[in-house]
PDB file of C-alpha atoms in Angstrom:
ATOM      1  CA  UNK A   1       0.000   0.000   0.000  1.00 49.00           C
ATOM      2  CA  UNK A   2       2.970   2.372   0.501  1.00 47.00           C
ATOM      3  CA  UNK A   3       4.993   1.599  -2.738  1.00 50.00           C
ATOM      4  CA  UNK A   4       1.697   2.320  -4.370  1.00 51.00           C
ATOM      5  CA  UNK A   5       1.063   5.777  -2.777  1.00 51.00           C
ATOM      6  CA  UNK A   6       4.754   6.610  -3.411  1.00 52.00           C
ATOM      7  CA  UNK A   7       4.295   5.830  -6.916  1.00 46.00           C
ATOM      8  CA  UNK A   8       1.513   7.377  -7.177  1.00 53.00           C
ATOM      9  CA  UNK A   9       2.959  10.702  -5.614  1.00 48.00           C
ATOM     10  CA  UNK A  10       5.917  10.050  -7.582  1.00 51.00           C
ATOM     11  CA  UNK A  11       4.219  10.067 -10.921  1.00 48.00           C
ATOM     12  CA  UNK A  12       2.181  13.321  -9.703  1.00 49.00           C
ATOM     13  CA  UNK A  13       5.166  14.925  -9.506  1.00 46.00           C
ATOM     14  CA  UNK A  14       6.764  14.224 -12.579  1.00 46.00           C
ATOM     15  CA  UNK A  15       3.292  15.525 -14.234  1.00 48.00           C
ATOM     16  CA  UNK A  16       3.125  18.960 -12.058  1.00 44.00           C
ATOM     17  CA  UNK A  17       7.519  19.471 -13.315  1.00 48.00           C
ATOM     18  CA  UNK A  18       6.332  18.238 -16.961  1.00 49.00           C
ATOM     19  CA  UNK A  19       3.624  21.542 -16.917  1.00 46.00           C
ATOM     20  CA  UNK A  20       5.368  23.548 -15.078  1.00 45.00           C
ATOM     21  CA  UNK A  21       8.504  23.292 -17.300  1.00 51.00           C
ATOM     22  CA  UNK A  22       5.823  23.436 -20.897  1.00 47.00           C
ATOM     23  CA  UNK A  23       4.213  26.303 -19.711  1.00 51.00           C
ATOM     24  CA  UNK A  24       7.776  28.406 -18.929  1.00 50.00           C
ATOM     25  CA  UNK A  25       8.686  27.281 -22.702  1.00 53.00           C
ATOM     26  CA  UNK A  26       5.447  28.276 -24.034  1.00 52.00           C
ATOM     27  CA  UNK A  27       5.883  31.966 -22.706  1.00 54.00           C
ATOM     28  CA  UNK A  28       9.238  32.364 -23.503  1.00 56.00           C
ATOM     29  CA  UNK A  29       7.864  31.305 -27.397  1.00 55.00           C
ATOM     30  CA  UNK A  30       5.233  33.951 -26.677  1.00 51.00           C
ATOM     31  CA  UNK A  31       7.773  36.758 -25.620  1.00 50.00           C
ATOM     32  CA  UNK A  32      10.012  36.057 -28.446  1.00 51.00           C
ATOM     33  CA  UNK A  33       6.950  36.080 -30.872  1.00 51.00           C
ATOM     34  CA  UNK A  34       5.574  39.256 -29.150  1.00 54.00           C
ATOM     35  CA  UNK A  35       8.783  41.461 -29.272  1.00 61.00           C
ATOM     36  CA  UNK A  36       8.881  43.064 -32.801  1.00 64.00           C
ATOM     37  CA  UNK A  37      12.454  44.031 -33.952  1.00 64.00           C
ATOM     38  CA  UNK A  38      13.731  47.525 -33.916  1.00 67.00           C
ATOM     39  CA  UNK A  39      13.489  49.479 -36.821  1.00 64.00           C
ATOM     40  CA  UNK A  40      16.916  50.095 -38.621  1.00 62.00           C
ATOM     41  CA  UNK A  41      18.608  53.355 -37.781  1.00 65.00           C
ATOM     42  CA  UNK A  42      17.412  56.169 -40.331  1.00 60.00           C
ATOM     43  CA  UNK A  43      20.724  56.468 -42.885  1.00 58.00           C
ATOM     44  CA  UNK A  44      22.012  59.601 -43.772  1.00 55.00           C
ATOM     45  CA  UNK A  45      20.099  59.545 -47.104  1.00 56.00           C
ATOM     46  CA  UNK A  46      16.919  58.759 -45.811  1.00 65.00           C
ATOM     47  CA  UNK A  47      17.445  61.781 -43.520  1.00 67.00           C
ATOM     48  CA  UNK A  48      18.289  64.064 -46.889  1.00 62.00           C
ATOM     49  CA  UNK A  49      14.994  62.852 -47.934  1.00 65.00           C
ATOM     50  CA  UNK A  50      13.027  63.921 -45.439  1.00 75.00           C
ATOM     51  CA  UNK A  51      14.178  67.027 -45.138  1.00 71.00           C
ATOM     52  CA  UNK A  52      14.295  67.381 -48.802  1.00 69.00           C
ATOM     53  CA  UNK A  53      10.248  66.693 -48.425  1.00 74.00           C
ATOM     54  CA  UNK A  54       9.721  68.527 -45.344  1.00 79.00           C
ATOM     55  CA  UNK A  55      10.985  71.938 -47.456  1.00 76.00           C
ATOM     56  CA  UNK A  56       9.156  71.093 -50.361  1.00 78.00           C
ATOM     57  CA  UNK A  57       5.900  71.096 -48.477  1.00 83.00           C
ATOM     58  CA  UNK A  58       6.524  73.792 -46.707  1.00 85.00           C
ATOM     59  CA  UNK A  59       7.671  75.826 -49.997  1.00 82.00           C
ATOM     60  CA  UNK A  60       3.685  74.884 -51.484  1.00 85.00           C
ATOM     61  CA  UNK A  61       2.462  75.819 -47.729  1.00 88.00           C
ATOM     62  CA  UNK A  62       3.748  79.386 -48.705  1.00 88.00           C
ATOM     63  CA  UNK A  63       2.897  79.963 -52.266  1.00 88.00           C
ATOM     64  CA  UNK A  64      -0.764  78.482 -51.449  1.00 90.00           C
ATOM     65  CA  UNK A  65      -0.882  81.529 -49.022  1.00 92.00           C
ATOM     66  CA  UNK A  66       0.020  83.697 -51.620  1.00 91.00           C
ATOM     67  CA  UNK A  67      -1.660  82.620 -54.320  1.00 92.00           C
ATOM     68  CA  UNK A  68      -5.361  84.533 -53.415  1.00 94.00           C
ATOM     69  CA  UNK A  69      -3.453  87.746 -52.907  1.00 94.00           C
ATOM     70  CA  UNK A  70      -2.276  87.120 -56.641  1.00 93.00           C
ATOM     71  CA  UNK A  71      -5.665  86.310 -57.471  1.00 95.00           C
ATOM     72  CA  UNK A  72      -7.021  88.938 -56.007  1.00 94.00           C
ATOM     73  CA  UNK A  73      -4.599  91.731 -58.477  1.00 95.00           C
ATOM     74  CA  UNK A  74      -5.837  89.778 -61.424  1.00 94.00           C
ATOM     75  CA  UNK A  75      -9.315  90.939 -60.799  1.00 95.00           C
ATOM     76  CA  UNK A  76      -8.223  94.312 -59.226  1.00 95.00           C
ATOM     77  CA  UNK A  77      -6.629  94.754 -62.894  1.00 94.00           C
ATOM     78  CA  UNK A  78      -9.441  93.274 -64.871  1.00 95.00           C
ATOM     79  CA  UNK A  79     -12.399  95.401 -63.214  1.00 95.00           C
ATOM     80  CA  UNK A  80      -9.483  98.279 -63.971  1.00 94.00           C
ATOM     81  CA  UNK A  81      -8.896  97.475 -67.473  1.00 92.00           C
ATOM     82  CA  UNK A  82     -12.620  97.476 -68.456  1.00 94.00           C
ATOM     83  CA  UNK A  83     -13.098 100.705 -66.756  1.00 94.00           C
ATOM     84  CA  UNK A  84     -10.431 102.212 -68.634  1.00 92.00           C
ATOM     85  CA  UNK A  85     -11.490 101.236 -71.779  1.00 93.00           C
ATOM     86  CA  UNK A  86     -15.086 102.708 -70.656  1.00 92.00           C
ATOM     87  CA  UNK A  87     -12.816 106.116 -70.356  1.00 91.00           C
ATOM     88  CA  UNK A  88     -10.873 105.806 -73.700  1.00 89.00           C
ATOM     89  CA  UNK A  89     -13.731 105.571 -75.545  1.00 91.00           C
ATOM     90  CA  UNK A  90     -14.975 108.568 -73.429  1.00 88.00           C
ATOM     91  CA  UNK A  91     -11.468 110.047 -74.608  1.00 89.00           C
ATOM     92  CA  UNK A  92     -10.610 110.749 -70.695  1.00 89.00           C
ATOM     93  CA  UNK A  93      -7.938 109.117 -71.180  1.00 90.00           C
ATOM     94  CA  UNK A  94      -4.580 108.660 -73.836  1.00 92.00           C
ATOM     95  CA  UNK A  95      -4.263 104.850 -75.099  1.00 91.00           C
ATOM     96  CA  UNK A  96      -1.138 104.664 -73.240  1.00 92.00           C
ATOM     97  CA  UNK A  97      -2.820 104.132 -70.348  1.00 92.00           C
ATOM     98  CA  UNK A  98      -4.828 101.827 -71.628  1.00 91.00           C
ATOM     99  CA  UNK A  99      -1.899 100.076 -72.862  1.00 93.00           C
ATOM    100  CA  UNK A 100      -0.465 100.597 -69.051  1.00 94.00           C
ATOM    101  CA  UNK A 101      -3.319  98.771 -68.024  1.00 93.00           C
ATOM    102  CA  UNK A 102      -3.033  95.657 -70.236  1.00 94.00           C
ATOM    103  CA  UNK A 103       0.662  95.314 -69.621  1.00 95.00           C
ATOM    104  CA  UNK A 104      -0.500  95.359 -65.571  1.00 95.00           C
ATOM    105  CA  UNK A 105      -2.771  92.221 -66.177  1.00 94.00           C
ATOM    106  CA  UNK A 106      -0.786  90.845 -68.043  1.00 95.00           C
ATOM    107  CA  UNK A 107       1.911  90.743 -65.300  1.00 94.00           C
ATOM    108  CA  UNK A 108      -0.690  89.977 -62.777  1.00 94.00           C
ATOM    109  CA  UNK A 109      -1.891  86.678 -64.907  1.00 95.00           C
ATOM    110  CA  UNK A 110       1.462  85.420 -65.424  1.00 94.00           C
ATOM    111  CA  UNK A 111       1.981  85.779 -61.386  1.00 92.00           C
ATOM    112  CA  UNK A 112      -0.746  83.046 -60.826  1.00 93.00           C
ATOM    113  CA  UNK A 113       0.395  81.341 -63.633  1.00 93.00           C
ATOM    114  CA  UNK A 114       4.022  80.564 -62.310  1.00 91.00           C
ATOM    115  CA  UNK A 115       2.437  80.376 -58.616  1.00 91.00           C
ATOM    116  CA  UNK A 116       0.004  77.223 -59.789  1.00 90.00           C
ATOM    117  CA  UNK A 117       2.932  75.996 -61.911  1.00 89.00           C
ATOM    118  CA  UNK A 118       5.493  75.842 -58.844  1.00 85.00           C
ATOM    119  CA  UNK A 119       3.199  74.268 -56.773  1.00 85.00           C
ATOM    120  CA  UNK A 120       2.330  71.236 -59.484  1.00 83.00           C
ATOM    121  CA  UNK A 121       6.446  71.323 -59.669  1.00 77.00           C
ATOM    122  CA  UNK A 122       6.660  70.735 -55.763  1.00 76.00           C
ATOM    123  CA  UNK A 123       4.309  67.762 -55.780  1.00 76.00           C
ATOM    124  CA  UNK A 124       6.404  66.476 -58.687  1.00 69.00           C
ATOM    125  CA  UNK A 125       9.329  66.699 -56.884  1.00 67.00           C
ATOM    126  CA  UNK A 126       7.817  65.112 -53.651  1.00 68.00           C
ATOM    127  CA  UNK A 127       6.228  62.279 -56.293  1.00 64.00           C
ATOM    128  CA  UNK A 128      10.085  61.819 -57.800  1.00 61.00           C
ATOM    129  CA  UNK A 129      11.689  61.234 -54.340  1.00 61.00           C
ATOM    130  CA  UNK A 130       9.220  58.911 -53.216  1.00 63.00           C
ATOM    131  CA  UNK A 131       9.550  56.993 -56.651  1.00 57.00           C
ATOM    132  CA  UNK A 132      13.188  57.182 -56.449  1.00 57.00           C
ATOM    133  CA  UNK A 133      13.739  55.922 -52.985  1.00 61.00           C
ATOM    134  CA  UNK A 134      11.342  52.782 -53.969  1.00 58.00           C
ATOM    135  CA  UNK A 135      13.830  52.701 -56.840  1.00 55.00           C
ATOM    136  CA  UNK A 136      16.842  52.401 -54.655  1.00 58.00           C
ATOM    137  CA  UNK A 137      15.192  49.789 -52.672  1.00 59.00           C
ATOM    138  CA  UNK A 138      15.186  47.289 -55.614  1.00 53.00           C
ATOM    139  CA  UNK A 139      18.370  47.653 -57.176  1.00 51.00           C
ATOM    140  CA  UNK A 140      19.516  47.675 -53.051  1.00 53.00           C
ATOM    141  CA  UNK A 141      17.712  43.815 -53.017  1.00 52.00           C
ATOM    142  CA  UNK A 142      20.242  43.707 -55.990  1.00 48.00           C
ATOM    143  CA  UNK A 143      23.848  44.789 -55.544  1.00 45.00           C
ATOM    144  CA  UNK A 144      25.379  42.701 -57.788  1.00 51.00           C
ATOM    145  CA  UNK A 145      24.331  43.562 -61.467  1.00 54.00           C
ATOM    146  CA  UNK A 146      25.136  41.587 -64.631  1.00 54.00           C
ATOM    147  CA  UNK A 147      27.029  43.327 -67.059  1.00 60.00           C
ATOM    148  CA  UNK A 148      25.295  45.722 -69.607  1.00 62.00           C
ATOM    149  CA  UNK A 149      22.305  46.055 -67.332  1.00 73.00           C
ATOM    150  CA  UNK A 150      19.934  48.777 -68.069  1.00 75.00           C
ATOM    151  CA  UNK A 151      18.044  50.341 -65.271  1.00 74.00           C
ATOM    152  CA  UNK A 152      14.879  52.715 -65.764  1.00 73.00           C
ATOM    153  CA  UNK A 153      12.937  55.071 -63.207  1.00 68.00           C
ATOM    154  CA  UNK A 154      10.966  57.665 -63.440  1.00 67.00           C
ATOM    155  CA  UNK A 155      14.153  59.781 -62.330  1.00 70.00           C
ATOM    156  CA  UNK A 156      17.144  58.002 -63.505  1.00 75.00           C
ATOM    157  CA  UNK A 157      18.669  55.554 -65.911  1.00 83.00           C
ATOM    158  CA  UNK A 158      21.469  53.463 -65.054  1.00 83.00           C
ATOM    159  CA  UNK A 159      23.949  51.409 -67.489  1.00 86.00           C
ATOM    160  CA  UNK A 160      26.280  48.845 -65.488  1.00 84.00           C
ATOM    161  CA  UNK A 161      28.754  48.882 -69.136  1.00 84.00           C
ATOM    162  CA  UNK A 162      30.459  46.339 -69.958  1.00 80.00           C
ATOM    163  CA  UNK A 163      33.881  46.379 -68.564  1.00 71.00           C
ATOM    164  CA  UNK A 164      36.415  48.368 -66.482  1.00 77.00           C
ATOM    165  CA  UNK A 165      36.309  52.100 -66.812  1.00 83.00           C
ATOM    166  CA  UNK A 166      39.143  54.670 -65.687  1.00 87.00           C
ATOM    167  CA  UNK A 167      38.648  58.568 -65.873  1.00 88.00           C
ATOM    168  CA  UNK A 168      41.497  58.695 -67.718  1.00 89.00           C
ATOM    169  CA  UNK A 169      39.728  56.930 -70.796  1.00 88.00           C
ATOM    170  CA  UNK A 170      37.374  60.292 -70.549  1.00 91.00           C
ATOM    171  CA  UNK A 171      39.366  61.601 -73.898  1.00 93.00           C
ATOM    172  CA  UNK A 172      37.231  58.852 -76.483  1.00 93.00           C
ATOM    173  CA  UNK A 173      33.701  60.726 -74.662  1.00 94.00           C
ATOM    174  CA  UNK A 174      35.418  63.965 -75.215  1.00 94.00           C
ATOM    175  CA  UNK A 175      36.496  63.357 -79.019  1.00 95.00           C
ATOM    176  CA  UNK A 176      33.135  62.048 -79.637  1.00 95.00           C
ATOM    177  CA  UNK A 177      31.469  64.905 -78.565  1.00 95.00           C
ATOM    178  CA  UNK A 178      33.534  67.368 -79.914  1.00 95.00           C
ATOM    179  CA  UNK A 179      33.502  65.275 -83.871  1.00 95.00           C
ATOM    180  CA  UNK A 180      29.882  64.956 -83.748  1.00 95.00           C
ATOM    181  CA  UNK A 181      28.731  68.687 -82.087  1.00 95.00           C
ATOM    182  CA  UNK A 182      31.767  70.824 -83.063  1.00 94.00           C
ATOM    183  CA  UNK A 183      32.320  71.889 -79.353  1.00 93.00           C
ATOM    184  CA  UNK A 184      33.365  71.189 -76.153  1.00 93.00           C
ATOM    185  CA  UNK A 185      31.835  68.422 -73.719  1.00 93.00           C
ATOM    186  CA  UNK A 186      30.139  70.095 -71.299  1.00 92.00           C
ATOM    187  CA  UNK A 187      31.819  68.997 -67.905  1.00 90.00           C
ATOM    188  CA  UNK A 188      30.360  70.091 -65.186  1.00 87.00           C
ATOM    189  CA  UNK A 189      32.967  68.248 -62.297  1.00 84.00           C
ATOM    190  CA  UNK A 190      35.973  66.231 -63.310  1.00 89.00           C
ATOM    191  CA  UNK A 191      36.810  63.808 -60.757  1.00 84.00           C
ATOM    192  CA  UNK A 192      36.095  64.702 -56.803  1.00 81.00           C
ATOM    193  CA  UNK A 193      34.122  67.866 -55.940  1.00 76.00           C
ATOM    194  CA  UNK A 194      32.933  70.141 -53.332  1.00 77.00           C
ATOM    195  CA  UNK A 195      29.536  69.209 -53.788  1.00 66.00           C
ATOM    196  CA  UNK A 196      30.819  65.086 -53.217  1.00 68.00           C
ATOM    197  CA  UNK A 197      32.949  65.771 -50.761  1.00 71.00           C
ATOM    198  CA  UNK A 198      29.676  67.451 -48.704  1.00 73.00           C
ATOM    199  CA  UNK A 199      27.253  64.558 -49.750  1.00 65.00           C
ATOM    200  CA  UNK A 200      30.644  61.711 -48.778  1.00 71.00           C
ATOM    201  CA  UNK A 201      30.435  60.474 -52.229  1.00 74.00           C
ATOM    202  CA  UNK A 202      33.129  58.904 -54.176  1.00 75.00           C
ATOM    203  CA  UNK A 203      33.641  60.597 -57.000  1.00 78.00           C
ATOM    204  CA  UNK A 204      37.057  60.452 -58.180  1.00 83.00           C
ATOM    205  CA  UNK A 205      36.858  57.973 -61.102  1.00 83.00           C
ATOM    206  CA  UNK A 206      33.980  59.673 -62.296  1.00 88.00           C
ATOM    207  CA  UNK A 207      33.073  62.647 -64.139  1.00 90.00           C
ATOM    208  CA  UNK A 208      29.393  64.839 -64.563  1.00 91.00           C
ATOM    209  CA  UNK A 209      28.069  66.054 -67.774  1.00 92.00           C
ATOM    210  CA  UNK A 210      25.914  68.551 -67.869  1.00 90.00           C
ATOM    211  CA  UNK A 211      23.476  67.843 -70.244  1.00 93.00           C
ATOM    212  CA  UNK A 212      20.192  66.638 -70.007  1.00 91.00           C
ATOM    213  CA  UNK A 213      19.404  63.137 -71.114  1.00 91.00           C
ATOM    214  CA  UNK A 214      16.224  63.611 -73.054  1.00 90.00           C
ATOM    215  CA  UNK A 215      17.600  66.257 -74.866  1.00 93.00           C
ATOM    216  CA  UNK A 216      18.964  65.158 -78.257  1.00 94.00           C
ATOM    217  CA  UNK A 217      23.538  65.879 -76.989  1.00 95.00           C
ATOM    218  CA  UNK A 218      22.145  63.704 -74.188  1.00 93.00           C
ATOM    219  CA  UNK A 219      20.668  61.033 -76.192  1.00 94.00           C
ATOM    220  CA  UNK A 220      23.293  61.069 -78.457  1.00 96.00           C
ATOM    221  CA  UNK A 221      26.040  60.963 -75.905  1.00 94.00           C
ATOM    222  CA  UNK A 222      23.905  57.681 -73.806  1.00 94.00           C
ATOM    223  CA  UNK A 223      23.968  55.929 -77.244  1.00 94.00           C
ATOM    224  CA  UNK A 224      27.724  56.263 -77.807  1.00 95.00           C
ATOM    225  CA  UNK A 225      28.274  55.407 -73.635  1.00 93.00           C
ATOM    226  CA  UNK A 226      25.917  52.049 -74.241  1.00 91.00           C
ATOM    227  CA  UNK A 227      27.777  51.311 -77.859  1.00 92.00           C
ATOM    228  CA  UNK A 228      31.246  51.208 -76.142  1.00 92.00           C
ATOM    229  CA  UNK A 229      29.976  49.783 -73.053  1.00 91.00           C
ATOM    230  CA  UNK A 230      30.978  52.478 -70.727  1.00 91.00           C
ATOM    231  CA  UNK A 231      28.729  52.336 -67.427  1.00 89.00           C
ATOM    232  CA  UNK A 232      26.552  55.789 -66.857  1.00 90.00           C
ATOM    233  CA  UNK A 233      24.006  57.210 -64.513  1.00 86.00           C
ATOM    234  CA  UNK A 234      21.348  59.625 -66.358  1.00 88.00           C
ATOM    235  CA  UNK A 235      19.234  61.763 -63.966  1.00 85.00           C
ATOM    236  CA  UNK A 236      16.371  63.398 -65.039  1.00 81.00           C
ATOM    237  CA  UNK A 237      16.049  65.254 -61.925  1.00 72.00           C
ATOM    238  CA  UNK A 238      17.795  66.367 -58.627  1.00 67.00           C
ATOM    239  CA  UNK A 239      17.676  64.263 -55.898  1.00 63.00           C
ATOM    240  CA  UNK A 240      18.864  64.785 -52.611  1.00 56.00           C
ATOM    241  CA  UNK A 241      21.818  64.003 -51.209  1.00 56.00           C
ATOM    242  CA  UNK A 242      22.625  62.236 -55.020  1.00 58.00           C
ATOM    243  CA  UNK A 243      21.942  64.527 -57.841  1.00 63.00           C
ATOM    244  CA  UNK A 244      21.952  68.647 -57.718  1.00 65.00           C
ATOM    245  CA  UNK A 245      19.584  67.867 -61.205  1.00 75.00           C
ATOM    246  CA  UNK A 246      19.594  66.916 -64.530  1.00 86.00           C
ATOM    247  CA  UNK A 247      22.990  65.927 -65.327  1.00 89.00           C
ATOM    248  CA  UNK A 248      25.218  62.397 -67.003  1.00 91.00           C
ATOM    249  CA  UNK A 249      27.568  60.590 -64.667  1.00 90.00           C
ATOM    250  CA  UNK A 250      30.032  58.761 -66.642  1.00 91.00           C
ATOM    251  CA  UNK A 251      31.356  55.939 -64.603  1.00 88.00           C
ATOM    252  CA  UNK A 252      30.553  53.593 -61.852  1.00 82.00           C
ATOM    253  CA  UNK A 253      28.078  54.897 -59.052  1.00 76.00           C
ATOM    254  CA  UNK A 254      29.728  57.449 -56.610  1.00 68.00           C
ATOM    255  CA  UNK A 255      29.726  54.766 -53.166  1.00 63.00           C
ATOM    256  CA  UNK A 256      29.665  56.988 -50.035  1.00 60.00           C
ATOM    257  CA  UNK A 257      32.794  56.663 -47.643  1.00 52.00           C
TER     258      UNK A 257
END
C-alpha cells in the first residue's frame, strides 16, 4: 500500500515538473513572438529625404498663401482694365494708359500662372523622391548587377557597361562629342568635388556632364556610352543628397565613404 502511494505521488510529480517546465517554454515562445524588432537606424540619405520633403511642403504651404493675394490683383486689374477702356472711348484718357493697363494684367496673370505651376512642380518633386527611394530599394535587393544592365525610373537611368572604366579613358567621350557637335563636352565636375565631398560620395573615377538626357547631346552621348559599353548614370532630376539635377555621370556609381 505504501509503494503504491509513493508511486503514485511520484508520478504526480513528474506531471506537475512536466507543466510547469511546458508552460515556462510556451511563454518564452510567446515573448520572443511578441517582441517586434527595432526598426533600422534612419541612414544619412533617408534623412536628406526627409528634409528634402519637409521643405518642399513647406515651400507649397507658402505659395498656397500667396496665391489669393495674386488672385485677387488679377481681378483688381481686370475690373481696372474694363473701366479704362469705358474712359478711352470717353477720350478721358490717352491709349497709353490703356496700354499701361493691359501690360498690368498681363503681369498679374502670369503671377498666378508661375504660382500654380510651382506648386504642381513641388508635388512632382515630392512624387520623384518617393519613386526614387522605392527605386533604390530594388536595385539595393540587388547589388550585384550583370554586365550591360539597363536600369529605368521615373528619375534616372542606369547602365552597369560592360567592362572596367578609368577617368582617364574620358578623352574617347570627349572626341566624340567634340567630332559629332563641333564643341566642347560640357563637364560640369571632373573627378572629386565640393559638392561630393559634402554629400561623402566617391567621385574620383567619375566625371558629370551637364546635359540633359532627353535632350537630343544627351541622347546622343547615352547611345555612344551604351555602344562602347561604358557604365553611366542619367538623372532626369535632382535628388537629394545624389543629384543637384539633370545631369550624365560617366562611370561607376559614386559609393559613399
Amino acid at each position: 500500500m505504501i509503494q503504491r502511494s509513493r508511486l503514485r505521488f511520484g508520478l504526480w510529480l513528474v506531471l506537475v515538473i512536466t507543466l510547469v517546465t511546458f508552460d515556462a517554454s510556451a511563454q518564452r515562445r510567446t515573448k520572443k513572438k511578441s517582441t517586434p524588432a527595432p526598426p533600422p537606424p534612419p541612414t544619412e540619405l533617408s534623412k536628406l529625404r526627409e528634409e528634402f520633403i519637409s521643405a518642399t511642403k513647406e515651400y507649397k504651404a507658402s505659395l498656397a498663401k500667396l496665391l489669393p493675394f495674386y488672385e485677387k490683383d488679377v481681378k483688381k486689374a481686370e475690373e481696372k482694365l474694363e473701366q479704362s477702356k469705358k474712359l478711352l472711348a470717353e477720350g478721358l484718357i490717352p491709349k497709353s494708359q490703356l496700354e499701361e493697363n493691359e501690360r498690368t494684367l498681363a503681369l498679374a496673370k502670369q503671377k498666378v500662372a508661375e504660382t500654380n505651376r510651382a506648386m504642381t512642380g513641388a508635388d512632382d518633386q515630392i512624387a520623384g523622391v518617393l519613386v526614387e527611394a522605392a527605386a533604390n530599394d530594388e536595385i539595393a535587393k540587388n547589388l550585384r548587377l550583370a554586365k550591360q544592365s539597363l536600369i529605368r525610373t521615373a528619375a534616372f537611368t542606369r547602365y552597369t557597361g560592360a567592362g572596367s572604366w578609368n577617368l582617364s579613358d574620358a578623352w574617347k567621350v570627349q572626341r566624340f562629342f567634340t567630332d559629332t557637335f563641333k564643341k566642347q563636352l560640357p563637364i560640369a565636375v571632373f573627378g572629386q568635388g565640393a559638392i561630393h565631398d559634402r554629400w561623402r560620395l566617391d567621385h574620383h573615377n567619375a566625371m558629370d556632364i551637364q546635359l540633359h538626357p532627353d535632350g537630343p547631346e544627351g541622347r546622343a552621348l547615352l547611345e555612344f556610352l551604351q555602344k562602347n559599353g561604358i557604365p553611366y548614370l542619367a538623372f532626369r532630376a535632382a535628388i537629394p543628397g545624389t543629384a543637384t539635377g539633370p545631369h550624365i555621370h560617366i562611370g561607376r556609381p559614386s559609393h559613399r565613404y
